[in-house]
Short mmCIF file of C-alpha atoms in Angstrom, two decimals:
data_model
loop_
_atom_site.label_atom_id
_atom_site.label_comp_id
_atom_site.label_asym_id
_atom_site.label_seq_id
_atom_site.Cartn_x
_atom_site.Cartn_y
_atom_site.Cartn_z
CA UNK A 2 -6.70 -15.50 8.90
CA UNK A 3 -4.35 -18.18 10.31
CA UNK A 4 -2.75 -15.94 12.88
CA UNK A 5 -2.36 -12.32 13.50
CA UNK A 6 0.00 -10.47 11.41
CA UNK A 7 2.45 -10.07 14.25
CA UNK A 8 2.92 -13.58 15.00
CA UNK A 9 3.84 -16.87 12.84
CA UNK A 10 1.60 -19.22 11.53
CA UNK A 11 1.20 -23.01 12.56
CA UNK A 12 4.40 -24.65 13.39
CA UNK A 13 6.20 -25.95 9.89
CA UNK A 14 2.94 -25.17 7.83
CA UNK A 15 4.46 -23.94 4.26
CA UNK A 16 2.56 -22.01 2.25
CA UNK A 17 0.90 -23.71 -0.92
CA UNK A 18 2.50 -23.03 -4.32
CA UNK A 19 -0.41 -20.51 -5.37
CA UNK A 20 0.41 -18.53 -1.89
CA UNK A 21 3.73 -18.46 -2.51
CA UNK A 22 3.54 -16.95 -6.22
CA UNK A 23 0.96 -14.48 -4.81
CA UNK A 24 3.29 -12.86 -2.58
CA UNK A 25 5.84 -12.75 -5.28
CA UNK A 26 3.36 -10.94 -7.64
CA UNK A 27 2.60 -8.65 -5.10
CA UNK A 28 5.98 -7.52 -4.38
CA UNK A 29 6.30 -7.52 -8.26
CA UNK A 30 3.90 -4.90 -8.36
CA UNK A 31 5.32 -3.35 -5.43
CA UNK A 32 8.64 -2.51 -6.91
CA UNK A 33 7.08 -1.34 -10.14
CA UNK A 34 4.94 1.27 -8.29
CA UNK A 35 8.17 2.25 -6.05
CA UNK A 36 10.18 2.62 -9.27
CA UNK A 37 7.96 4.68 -11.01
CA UNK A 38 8.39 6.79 -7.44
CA UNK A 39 11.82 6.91 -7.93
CA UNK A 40 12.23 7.36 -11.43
CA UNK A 41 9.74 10.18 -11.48
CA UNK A 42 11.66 11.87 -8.59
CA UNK A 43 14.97 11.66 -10.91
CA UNK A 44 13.13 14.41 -13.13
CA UNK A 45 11.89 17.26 -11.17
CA UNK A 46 14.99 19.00 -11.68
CA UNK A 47 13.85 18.51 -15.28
CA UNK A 48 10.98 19.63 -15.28
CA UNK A 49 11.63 23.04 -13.12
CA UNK A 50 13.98 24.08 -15.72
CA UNK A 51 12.13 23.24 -19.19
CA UNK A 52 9.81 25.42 -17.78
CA UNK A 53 11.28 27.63 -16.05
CA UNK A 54 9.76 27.24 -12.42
CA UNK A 55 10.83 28.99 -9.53
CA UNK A 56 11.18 27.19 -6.40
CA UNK A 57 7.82 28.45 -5.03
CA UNK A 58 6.33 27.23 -8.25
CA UNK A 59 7.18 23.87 -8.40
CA UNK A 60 6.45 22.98 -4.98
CA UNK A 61 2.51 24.31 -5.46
CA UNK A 62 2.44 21.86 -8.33
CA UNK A 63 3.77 18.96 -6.29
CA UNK A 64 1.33 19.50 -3.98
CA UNK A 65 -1.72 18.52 -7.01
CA UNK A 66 -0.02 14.95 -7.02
CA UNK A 67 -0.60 14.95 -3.54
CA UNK A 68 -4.36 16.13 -3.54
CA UNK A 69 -4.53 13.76 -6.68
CA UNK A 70 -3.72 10.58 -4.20
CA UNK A 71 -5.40 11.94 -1.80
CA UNK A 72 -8.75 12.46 -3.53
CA UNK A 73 -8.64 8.54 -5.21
CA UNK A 74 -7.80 6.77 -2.80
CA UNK A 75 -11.23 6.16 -1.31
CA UNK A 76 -12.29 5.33 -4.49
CA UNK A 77 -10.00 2.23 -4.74
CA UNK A 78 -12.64 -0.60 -2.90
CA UNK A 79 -15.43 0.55 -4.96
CA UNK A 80 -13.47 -0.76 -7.92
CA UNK A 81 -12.42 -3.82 -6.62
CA UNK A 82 -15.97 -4.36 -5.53
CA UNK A 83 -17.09 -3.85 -8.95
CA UNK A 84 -14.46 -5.60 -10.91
CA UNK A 85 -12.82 -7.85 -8.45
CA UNK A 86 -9.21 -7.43 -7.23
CA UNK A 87 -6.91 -8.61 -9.88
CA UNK A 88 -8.79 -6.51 -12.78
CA UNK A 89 -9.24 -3.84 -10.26
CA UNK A 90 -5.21 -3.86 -9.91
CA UNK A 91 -4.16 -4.32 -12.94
CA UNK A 92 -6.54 -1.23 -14.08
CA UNK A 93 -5.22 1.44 -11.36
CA UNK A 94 -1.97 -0.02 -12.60
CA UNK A 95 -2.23 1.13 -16.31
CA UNK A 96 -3.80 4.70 -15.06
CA UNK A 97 -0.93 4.74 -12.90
CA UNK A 98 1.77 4.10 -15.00
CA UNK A 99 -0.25 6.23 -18.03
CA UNK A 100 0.27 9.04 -15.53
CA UNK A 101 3.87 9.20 -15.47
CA UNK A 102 3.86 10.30 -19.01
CA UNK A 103 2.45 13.73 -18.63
CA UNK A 104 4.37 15.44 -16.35
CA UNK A 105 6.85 16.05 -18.86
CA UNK A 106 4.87 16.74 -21.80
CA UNK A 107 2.75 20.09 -19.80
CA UNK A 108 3.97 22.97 -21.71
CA UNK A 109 2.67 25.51 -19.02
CA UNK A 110 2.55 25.34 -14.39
CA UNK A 111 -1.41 24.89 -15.04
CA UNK A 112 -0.90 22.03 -17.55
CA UNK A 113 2.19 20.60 -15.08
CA UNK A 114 -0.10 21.00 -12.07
CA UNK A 115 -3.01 19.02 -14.06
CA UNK A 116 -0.75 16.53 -15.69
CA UNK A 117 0.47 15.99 -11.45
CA UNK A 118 -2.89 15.45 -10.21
CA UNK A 119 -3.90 12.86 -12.59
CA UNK A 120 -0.63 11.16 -11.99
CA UNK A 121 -1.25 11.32 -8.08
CA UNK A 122 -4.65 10.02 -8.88
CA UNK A 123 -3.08 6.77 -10.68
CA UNK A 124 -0.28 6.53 -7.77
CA UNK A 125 -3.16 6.03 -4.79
CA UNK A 126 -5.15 3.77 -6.31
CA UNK A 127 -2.57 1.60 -7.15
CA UNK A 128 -1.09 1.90 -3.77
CA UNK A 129 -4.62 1.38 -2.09
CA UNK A 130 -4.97 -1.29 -4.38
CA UNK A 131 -1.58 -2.90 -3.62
CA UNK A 132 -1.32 -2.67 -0.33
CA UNK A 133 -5.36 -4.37 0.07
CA UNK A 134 -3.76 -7.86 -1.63
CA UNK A 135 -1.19 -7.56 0.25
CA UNK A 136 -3.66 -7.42 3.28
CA UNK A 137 -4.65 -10.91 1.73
CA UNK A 138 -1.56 -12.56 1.58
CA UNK A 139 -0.76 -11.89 5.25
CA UNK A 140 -4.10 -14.02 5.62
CA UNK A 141 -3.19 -16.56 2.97
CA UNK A 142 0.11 -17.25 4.81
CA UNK A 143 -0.71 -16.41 8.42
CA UNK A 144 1.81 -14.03 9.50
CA UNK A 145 3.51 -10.71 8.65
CA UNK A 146 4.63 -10.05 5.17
CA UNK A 147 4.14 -6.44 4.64
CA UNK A 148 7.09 -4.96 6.01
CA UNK A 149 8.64 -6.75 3.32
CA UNK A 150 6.94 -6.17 0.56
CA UNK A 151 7.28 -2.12 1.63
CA UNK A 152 10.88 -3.18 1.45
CA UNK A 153 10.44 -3.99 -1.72
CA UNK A 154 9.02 -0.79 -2.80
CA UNK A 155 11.96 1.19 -0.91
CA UNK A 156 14.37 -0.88 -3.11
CA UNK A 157 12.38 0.02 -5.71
CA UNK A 158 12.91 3.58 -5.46
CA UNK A 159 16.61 3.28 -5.38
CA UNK A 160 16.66 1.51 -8.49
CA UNK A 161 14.15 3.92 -10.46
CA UNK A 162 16.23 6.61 -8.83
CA UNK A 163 19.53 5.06 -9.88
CA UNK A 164 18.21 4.28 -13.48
CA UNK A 165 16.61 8.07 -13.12
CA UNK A 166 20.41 9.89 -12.05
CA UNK A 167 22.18 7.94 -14.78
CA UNK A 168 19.77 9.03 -17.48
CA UNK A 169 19.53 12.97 -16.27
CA UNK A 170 23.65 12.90 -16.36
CA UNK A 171 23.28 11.33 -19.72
CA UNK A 172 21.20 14.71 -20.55
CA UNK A 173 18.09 12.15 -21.81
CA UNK A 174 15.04 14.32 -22.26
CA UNK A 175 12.50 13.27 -19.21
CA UNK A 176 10.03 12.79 -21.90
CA UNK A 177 11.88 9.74 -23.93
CA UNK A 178 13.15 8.55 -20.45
CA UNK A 179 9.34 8.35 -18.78
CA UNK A 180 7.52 7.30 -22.25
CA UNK A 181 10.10 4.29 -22.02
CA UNK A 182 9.72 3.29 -18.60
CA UNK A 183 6.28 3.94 -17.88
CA UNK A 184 5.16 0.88 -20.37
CA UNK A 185 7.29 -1.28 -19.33
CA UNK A 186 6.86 -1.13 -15.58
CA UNK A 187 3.01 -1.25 -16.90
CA UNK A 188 3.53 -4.44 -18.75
CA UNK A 189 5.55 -6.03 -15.69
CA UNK A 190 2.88 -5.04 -13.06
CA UNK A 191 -0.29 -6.23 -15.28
CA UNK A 192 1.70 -8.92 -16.18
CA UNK A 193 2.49 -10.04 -12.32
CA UNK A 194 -1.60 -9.10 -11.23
CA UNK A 195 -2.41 -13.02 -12.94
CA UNK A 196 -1.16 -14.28 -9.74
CA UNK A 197 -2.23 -11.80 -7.29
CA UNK A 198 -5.07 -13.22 -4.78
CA UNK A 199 -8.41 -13.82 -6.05
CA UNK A 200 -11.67 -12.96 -4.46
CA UNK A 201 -11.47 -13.33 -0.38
CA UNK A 202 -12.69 -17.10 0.67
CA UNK A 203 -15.96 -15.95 1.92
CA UNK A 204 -17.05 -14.57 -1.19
CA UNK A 205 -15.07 -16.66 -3.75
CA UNK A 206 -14.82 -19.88 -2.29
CA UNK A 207 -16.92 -20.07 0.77
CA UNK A 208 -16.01 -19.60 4.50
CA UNK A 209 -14.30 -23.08 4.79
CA UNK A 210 -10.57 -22.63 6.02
CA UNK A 211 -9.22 -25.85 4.31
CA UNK A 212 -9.97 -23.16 1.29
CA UNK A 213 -7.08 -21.25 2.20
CA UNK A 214 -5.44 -21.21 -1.21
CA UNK A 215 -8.36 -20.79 -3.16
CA UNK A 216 -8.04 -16.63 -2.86
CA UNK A 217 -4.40 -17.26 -4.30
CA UNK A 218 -5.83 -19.16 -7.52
CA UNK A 219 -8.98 -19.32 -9.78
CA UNK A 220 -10.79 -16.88 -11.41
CA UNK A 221 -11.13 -13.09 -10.76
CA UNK A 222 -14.47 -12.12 -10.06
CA UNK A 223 -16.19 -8.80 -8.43
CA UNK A 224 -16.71 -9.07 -4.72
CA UNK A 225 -19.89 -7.75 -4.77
CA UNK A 226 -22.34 -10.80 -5.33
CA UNK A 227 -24.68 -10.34 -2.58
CA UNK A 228 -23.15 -7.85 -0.36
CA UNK A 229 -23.60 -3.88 -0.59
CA UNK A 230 -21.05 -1.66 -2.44
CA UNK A 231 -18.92 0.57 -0.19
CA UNK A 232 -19.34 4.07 -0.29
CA UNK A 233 -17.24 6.83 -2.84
CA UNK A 234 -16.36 8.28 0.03
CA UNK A 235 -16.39 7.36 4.05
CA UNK A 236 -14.80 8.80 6.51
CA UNK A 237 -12.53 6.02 8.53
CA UNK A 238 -13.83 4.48 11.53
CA UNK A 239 -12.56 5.22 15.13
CA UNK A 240 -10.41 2.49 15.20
CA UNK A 241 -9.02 3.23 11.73
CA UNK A 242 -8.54 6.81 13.05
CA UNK A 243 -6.34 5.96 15.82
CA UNK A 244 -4.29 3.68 13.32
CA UNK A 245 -3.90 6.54 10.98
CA UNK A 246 -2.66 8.84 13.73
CA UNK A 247 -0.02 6.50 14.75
CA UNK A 248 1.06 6.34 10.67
CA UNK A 249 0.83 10.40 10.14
CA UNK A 250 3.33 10.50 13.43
CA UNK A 251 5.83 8.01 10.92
CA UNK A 252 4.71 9.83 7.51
CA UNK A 253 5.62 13.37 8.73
CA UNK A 254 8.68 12.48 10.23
CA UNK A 255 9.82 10.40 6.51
CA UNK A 256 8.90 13.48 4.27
CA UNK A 257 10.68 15.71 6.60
CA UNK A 258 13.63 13.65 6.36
CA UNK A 259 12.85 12.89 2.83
CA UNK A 260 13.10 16.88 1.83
CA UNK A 261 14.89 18.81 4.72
CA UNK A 262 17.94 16.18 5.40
CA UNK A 263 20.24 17.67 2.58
CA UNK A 264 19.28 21.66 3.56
CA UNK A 265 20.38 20.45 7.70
CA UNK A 266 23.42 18.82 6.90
CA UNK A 267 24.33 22.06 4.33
CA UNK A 268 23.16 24.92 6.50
CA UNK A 269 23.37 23.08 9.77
CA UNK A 270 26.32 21.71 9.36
CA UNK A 271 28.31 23.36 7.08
CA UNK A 272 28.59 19.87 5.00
CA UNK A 273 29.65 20.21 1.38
CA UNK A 274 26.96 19.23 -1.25
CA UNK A 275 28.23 15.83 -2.04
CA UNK A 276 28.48 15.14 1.78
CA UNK A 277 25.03 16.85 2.58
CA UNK A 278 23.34 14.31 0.01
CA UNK A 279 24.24 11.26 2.00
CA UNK A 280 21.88 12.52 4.80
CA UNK A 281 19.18 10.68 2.46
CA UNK A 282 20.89 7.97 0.83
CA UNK A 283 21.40 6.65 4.70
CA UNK A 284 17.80 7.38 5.58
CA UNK A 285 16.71 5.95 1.93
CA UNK A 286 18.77 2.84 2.65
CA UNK A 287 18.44 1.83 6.32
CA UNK A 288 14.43 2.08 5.73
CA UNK A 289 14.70 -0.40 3.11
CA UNK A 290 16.85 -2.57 5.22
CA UNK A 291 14.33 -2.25 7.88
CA UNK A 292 12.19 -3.10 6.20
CA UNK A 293 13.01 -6.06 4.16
CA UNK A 294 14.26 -7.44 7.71
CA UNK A 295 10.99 -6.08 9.98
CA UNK A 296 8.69 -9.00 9.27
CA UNK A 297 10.79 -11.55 11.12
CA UNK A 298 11.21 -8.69 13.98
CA UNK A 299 7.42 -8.82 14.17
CA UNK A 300 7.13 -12.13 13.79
CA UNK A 301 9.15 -12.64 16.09
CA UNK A 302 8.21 -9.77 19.37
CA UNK A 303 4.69 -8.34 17.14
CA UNK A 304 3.73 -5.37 16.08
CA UNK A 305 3.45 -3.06 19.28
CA UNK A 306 6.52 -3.70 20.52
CA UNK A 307 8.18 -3.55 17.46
CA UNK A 308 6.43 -0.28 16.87
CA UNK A 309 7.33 1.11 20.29
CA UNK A 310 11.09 -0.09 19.70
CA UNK A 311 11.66 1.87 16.05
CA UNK A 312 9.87 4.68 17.84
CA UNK A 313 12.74 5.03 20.57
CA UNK A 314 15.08 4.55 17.77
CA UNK A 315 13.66 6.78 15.37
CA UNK A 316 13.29 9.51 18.28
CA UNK A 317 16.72 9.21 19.29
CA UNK A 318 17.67 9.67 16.01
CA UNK A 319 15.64 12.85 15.35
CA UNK A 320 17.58 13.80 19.02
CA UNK A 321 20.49 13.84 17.51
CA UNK A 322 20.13 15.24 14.46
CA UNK A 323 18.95 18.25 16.75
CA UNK A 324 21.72 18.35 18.67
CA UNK A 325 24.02 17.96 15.46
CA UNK A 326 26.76 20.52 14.84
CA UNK A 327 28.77 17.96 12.39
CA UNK A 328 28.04 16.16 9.49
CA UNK A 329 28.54 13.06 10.37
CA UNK A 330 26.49 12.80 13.74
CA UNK A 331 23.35 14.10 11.65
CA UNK A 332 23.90 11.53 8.85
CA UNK A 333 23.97 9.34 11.67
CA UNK A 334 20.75 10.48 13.31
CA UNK A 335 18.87 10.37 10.13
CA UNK A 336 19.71 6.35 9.30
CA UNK A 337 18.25 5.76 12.67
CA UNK A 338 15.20 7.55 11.91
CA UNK A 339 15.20 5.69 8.71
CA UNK A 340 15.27 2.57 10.73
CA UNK A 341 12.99 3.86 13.78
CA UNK A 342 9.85 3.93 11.01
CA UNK A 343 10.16 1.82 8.40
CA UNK A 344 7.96 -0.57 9.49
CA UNK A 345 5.31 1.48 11.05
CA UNK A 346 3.35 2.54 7.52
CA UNK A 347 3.21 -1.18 6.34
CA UNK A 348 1.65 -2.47 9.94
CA UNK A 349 -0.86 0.41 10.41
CA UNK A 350 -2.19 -0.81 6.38
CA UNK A 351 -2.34 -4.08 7.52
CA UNK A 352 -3.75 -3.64 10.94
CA UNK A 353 -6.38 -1.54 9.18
CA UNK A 354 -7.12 -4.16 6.39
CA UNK A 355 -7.41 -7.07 9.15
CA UNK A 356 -10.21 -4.96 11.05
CA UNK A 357 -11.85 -3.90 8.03
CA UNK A 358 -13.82 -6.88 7.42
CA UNK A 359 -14.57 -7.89 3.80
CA UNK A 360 -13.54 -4.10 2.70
CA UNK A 361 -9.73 -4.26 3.72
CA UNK A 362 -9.76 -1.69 0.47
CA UNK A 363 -11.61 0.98 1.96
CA UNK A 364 -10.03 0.82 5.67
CA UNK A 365 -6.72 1.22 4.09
CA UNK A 366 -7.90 4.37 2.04
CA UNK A 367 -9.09 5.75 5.02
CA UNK A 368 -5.64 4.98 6.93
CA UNK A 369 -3.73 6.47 3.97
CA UNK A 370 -5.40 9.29 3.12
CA UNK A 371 -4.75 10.39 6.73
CA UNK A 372 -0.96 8.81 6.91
CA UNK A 373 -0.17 10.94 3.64
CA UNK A 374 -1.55 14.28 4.59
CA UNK A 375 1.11 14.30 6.69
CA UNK A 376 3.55 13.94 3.90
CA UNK A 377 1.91 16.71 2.31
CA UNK A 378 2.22 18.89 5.11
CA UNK A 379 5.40 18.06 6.76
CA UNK A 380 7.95 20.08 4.17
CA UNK A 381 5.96 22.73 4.54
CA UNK A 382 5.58 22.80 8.20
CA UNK A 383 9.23 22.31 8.89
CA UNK A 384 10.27 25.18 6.39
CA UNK A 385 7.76 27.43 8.48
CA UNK A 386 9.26 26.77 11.98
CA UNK A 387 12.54 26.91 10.30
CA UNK A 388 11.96 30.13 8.70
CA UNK A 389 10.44 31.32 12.21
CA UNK A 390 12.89 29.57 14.97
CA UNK A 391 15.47 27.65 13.14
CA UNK A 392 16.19 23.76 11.11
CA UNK A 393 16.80 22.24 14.65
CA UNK A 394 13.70 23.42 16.39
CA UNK A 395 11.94 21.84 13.38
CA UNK A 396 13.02 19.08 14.02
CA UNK A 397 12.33 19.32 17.66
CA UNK A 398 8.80 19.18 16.21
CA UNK A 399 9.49 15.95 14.42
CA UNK A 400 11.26 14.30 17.40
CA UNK A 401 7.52 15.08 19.48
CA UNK A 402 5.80 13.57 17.12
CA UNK A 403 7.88 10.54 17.00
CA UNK A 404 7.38 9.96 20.50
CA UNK A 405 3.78 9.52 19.13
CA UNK A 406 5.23 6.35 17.89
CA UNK A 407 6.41 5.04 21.08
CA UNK A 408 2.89 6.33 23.30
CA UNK A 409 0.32 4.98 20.62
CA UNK A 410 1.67 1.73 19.19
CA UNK A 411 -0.63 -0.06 21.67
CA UNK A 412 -3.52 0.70 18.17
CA UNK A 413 -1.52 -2.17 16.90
CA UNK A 414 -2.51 -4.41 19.63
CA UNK A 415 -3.92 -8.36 18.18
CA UNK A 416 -5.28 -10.50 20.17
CA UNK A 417 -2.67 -12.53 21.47
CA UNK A 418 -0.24 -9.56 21.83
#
């Protein structure tokens, strides 16, 4: 790699033309995996009442996409050792986007919970899969790119939501609305894996650095000539561990945001519905600000202490939101928690995938699998303190575990930090 992710390349080095359209097919793919997020979010309301799901209900079935990403996303660098990285992309891609169709189309909770699984199972390969080539631009250009292209996902999910809101108002039936999109944001992410990077240099084009470029360009090829396949399943390594710790502190702290923020500002509060939704549309949007901006931050001060900043932020926020008895000082403390962790997912993936080796696949399915457990558990965990104690001591909980953030950051450390 030509420099650590948290610091910037050789002075007025630009990247080659092949570099430079592999990032942009990367975030290309990124936004078409964070739209299908969004758009799919748009439609739960949907889908609880064509068929008639209690509350209860529905969240047990959300939970199979979650066990379905959870369960394929080790399986991610065994494909792309067996059919190289673009193929191995653009594949997860299709199953992916494939999945988004049958939610809608389960006429019963056992079919819906089925239908969920297999589309979680699409949704963490692809995002194993993304996030590995964007491990491999970071090396093609020397220097941190992933906040950004996380960024890029974030904005993603506002559009899919937006497009998502205006076609529910329009009373469009979820299943016209997803068999539309789901092709197209197919077409545009196979489409944009023909630029994606290549093989890595030491298995594509040899070890020699003025090869740089070549893992932007050529053919695709599998990346296992010579070298052993990695395993279906692996528990991460000790360093991965620690990374993954740091990224479930950021996880449960953005899906308890993600799912609680409306209920605090309406029962917390006493915000009116319109009012209490802007709790996440600031947390939505100052992450993807954050992150679009983060990899000059890191760039510029590198990952721990850019880690250790958002943390204070992110735990002051979640201070205030605790101490909040008005709307708009908890609106307030969740667009600083928004900002506090955007960065902290796409730096643990791409701290993992640097240490990983020639498997940056399988390091970042171990980190993720662990990051996103957290997101599983964290709405449930917060409704159980808050059904014992109350909404602020839950989030107590989540301000502890943000200080995680600020205490373990040092997992990030490169070796010229």
């Amino acid at each position: 790699m030509g420099g650590p992710a948290g610091r910037g390349g050789a002075p007025g080095r630009r990247p080659e033309r092949q570099v430079r359209a592999a990032r942009v097919a990367v975030a290309v793919v990124f936004a078409a995996h964070g739209m299908a997020s969004g758009t799919f979010a748009t439609r739960i309301p949907w889908l609880r009442e064509h068929l008639g799901l209690g509350t209860g209900w529905l969240g047990l079935a959300l939970v199979f996409m979650t066990a379905g990403a959870s369960a394929a996303m080790p399986l991610s660098a065994r494909l792309t050792h067996r059919f190289g990285p673009r193929r191995a992309l653009a594949g997860v891609a299709v199953l992916c986007f494939a999945g988004l169709v049958l939610p809608p189309l389960a006429p019963a909770l056992v079919w819906l919970c089925a239908a969920l699984f297999l589309y979680g199972c699409g949704l963490g390969l692809m995002d194993v899969a993304m996030n590995a080539q964007g491990v491999r631009v970071e090396e093609l250009y020397g220097r941190s790119v992933m906040s950004g292209l996380h960024g890029l996902w974030s904005v993603g999910t506002l559009v899919g939501g937006a497009g998502g809101a205006l076609a529910a108002h329009a009373g469009l039936d979820a299943r016209l609305h997803l068999g539309l999109a789901a092709p197209l944001l197919a077409l545009v992410a196979v489409v944009a894996t023909r630029w994606t990077p290549g093989p890595a240099p030491s298995t594509a084009a040899g070890a020699d650095p003025k090869n740089r470029a070549a893992g932007a360009g050529g053919t695709d090829a599998p990346e296992g000539d010579g070298q052993e396949a990695p395993p279906r399943f692996a528990l991460p390594s000790r360093g991965a561990l620690a990374v993954g710790l740091l990224g479930f502190c950021a996880v449960f702290a953005e899906g308890a945001s993600m799912d609680w923020s409306g209920i605090y500002l309406d029962d917390v509060t006493g915000a009116e519905p319109g009012l209490a939704a802007s709790a996440y549309t600031a947390f939505a949007c100052t992450m993807a600000l954050a992150r679009l901006s983060g990899d000059a931050v890191v760039r510029r001060i590198g990952p721990v202490r850019t880690v250790r900043t958002g943390g204070l932020l992110a735990t002051a926020g979640a201070a205030l939101v605790v101490a909040a008895r008005t709307p708009p000082v908890a609106v307030a403390g969740f667009a600083l928690i928004g900002i506090g962790i955007a960065v902290v997912v796409p730096l643990c993936f791409a701290a993992a995938g640097r240490r990983a080796g020639g498997s940056p696949g399988q390091a970042i399915a171990g980190v993720a699998t662990l990051a996103y457990a957290s997101g599983l558990g964290a709405p449930a965990i917060v409704g159980w303190v808050a059904q014992t104690t109350s909404l602020s001591v839950s989030f107590g909980v989540v301000t502890a575990l943000l200080l995680g953030l600020v205490v373990g950051a040092g997992v990030l450390r490169t070796g010229s930090d």
